[in-house]
Coordinates of C-alpha atoms and ligand atoms in Angstrom, one line a residue:
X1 CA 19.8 52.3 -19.5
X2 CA 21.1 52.6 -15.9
X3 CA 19.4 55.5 -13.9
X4 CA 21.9 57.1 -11.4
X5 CA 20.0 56.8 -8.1
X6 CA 21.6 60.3 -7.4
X7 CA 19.4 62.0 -9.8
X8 CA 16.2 60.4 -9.2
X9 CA 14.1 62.7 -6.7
X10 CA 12.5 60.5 -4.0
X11 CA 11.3 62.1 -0.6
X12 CA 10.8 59.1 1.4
X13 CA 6.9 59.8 1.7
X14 CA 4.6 57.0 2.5
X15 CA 2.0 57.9 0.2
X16 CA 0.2 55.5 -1.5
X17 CA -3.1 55.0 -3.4
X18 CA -5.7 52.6 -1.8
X19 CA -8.4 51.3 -4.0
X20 CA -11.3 51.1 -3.7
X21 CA -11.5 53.5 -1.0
X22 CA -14.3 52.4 1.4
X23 CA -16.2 54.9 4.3
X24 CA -15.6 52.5 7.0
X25 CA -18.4 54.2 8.7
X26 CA -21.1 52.9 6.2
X27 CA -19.8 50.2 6.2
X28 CA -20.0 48.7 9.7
X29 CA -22.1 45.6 10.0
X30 CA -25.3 45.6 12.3
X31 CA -24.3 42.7 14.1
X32 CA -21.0 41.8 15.4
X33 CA -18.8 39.8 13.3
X34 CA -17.3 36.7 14.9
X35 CA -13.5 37.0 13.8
X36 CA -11.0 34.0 14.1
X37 CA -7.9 34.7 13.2
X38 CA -5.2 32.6 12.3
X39 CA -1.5 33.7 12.8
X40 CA 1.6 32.5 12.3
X41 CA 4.0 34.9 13.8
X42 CA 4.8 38.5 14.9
X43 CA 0.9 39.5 14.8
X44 CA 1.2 43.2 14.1
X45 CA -2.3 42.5 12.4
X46 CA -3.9 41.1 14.5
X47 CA -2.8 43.7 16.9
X48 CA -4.5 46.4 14.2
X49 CA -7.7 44.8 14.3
X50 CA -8.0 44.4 18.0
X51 CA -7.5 48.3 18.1
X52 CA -9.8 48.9 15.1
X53 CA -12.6 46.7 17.1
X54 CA -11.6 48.8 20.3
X55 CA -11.8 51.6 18.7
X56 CA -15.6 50.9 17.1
X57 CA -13.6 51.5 13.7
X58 CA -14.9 47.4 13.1
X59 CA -18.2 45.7 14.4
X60 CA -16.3 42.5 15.4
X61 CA -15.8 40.2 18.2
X62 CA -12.5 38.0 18.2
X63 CA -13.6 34.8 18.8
X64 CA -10.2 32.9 18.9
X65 CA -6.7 33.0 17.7
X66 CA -5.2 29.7 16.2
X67 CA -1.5 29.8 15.8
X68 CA 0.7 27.0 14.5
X69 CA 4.1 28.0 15.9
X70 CA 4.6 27.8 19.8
X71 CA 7.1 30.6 20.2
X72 CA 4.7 32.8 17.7
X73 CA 4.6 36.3 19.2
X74 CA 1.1 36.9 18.3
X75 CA 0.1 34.3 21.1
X76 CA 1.8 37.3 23.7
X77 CA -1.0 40.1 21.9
X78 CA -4.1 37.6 22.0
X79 CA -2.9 37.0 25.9
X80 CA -2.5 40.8 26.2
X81 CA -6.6 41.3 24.7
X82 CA -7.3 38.1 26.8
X83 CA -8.6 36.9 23.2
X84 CA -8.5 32.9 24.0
X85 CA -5.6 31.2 21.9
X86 CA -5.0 27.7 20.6
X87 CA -1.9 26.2 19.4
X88 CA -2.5 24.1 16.4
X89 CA 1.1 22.7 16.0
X90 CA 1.3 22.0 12.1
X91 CA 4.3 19.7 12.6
X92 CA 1.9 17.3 14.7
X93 CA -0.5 16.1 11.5
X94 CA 0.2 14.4 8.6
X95 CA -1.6 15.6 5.9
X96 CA -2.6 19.4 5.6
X97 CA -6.3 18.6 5.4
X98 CA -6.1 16.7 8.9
X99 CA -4.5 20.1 10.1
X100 CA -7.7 22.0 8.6
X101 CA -9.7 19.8 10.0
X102 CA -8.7 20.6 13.6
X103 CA -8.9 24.1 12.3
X104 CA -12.5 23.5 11.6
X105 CA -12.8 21.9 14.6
X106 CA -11.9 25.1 16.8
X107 CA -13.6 27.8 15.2
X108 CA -16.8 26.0 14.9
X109 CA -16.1 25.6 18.7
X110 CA -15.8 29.2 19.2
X111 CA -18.7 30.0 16.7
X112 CA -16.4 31.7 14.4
X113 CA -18.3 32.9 11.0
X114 CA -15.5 34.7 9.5
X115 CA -11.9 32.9 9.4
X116 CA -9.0 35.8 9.2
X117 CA -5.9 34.4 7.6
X118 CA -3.6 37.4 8.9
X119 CA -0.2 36.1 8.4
X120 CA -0.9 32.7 8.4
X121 CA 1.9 30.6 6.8
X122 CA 0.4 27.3 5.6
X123 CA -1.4 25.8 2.4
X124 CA -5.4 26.4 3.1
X125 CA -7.1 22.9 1.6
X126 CA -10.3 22.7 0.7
X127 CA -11.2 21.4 4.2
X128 CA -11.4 24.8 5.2
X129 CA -12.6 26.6 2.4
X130 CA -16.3 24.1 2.2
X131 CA -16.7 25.1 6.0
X132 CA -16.5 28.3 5.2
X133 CA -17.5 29.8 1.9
X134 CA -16.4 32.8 0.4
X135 CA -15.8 33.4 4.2
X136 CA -11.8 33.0 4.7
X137 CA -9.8 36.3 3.9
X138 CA -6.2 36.8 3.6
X139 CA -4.0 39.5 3.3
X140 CA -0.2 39.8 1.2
X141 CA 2.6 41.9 0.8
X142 CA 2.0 42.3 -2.7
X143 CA -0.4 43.8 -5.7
X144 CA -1.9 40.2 -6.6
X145 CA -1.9 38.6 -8.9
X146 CA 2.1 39.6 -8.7
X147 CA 4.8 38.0 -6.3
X148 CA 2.3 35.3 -4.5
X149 CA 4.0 33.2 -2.3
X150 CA 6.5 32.6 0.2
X151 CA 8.9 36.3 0.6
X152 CA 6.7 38.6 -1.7
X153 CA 8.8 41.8 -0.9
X154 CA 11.8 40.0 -1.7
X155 CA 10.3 38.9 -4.9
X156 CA 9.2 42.6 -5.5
X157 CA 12.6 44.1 -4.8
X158 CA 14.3 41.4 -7.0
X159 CA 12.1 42.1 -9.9
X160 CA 12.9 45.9 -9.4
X161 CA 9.8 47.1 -9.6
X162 CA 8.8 50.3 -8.7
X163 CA 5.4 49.9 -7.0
X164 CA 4.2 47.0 -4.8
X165 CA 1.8 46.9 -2.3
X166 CA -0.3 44.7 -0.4
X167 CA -3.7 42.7 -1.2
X168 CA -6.7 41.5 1.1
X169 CA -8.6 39.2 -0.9
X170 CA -10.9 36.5 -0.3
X171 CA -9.2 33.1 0.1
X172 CA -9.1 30.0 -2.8
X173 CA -7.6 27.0 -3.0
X174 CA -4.6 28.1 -4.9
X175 CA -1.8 29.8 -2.9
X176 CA -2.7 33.7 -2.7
X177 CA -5.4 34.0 -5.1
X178 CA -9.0 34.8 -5.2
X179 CA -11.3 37.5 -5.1
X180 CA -9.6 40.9 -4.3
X181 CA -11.3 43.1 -1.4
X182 CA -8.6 46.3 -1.1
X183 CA -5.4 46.6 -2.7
X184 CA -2.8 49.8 -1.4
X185 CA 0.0 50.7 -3.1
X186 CA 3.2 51.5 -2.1
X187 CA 6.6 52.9 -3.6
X188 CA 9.7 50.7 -4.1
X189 CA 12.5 53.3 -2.7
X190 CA 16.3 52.9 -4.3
X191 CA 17.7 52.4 -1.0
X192 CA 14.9 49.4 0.0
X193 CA 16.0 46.8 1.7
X194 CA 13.9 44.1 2.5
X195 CA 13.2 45.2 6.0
X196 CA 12.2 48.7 5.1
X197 CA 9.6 48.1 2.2
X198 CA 7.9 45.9 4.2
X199 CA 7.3 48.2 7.2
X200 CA 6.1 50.7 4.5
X201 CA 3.8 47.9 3.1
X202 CA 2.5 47.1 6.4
X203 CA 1.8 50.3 7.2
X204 CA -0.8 50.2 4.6
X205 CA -1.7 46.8 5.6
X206 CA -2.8 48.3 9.1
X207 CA -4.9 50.8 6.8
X208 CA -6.9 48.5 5.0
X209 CA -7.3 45.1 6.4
X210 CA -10.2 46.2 8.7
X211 CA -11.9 47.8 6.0
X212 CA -11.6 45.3 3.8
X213 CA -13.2 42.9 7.1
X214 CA -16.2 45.2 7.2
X215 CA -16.2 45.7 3.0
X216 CA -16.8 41.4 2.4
X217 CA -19.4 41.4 5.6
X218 CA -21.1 43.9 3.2
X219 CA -20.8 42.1 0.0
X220 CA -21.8 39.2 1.4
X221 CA -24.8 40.8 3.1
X222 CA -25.9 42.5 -0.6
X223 CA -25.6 39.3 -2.3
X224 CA -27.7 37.3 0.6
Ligands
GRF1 C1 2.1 40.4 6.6 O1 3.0 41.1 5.8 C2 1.1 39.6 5.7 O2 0.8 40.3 4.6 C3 1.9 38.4 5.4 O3 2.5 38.0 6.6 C4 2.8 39.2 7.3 C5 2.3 39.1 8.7 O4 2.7 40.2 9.5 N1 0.9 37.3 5.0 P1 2.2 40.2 11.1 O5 2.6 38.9 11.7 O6 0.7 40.5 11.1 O7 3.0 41.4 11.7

């Protein structure tokens, strides 16, 4: 059966349900976390959690950002928080675990504990995940386990569902799996393009990705 968008009642609201729902402020880690993020383009999160750390809404440092594409915009933010920035040019190594291994290389420099994937387009290897267990966090415009992968919102809209979301989990080796931290959900509208539903998802992707940060320092603290 069809549904005429015309009767269906939508307001436009961006409400959505965020689960689980975490008190950032009993949350917050004694010590500074040392955050390096990894970034592949515009940055708008990594923008968020320079604020939240600003803002004492997160008990980090950034360390470093490591970005893979030169004309990445996120390299003009990590300027703009004078966060020091290194260009790790994917197109220059061969293999992906030679890339992870100059990844490695960097944030040990920079005494990075926890590795931020926050829009970071390429394959993690295991490379990085033995240097840093249960350490490396990623976030996705989606409700894992659905629509992993490249152009989630796309895969969302073409699936016409009527919820997605977005995930921060803890990373594994396969693509956008692992353990999940926060998940938000947000509603598909009938008029969605791609462009739209994904400012609505990372609107909620601003919402949770520093609590999810502070929620794994926690877990990780609690299990020892
Ligand atoms: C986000 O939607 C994130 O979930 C995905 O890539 C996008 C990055 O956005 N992995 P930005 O560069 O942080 O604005």
């Amino acid at each position: 059966m069809t549904v005429q968008p015309s009767i269906l009642s939508q307001d436009n609201s961006t409400s959505s349900l965020v689960s689980p729902l975490v008190p950032p402020e009993k949350l917050q880690p004694e010590e500074p976390l040392k955050l390096g993020i990894m970034a592949s383009g515009n940055g708008s999160n990594f923008e968020v959690l320079a604020e939240a750390i600003q803002e004492q809404r997160l008990n980090a440092n950034i360390q470093v950002l490591i970005y893979n594409n030169p004309e990445a915009k996120v390299r003009e933010r990590a300027d703009r928080w004078g966060v020091p920035a290194v260009l790790l040019n994917h197109r220059e190594f061969k293999q992906r675990e030679d890339l992870d291994r100059a990844i490695v290389e960097v944030l040990q420099q920079y005494q990075v504990e926890w590795v931020i994937m926050a829009g970071w387009m390429r394959v993690t290897t295991q490379v990085l995940l033995n240097a840093f267990p249960n350490k490396v966090i990623n976030i996705h415009p989606s409700l894992l386990p659905s629509f992993r992968g490249l152009r989630a919102v796309e895969q969302a809209l073409d699936a016409g569902v009527k919820i997605t979301g977005c995930t921060v989990h803890l990373a594994s080796l396969e693509v956008d799996s692992g353990p999940i931290l926060i998940q938000a959900a947000v509603p598909v509208l009938a008029d969605d393009t791609p462009e739209t539903l994904h400012a609505r998802i990372q609107v909620q992707e601003h919402h949770i990705f520093p609590e999810a940060i502070a929620l794994a320092a926690r877990l990780e603290e609690v299990r020892g």
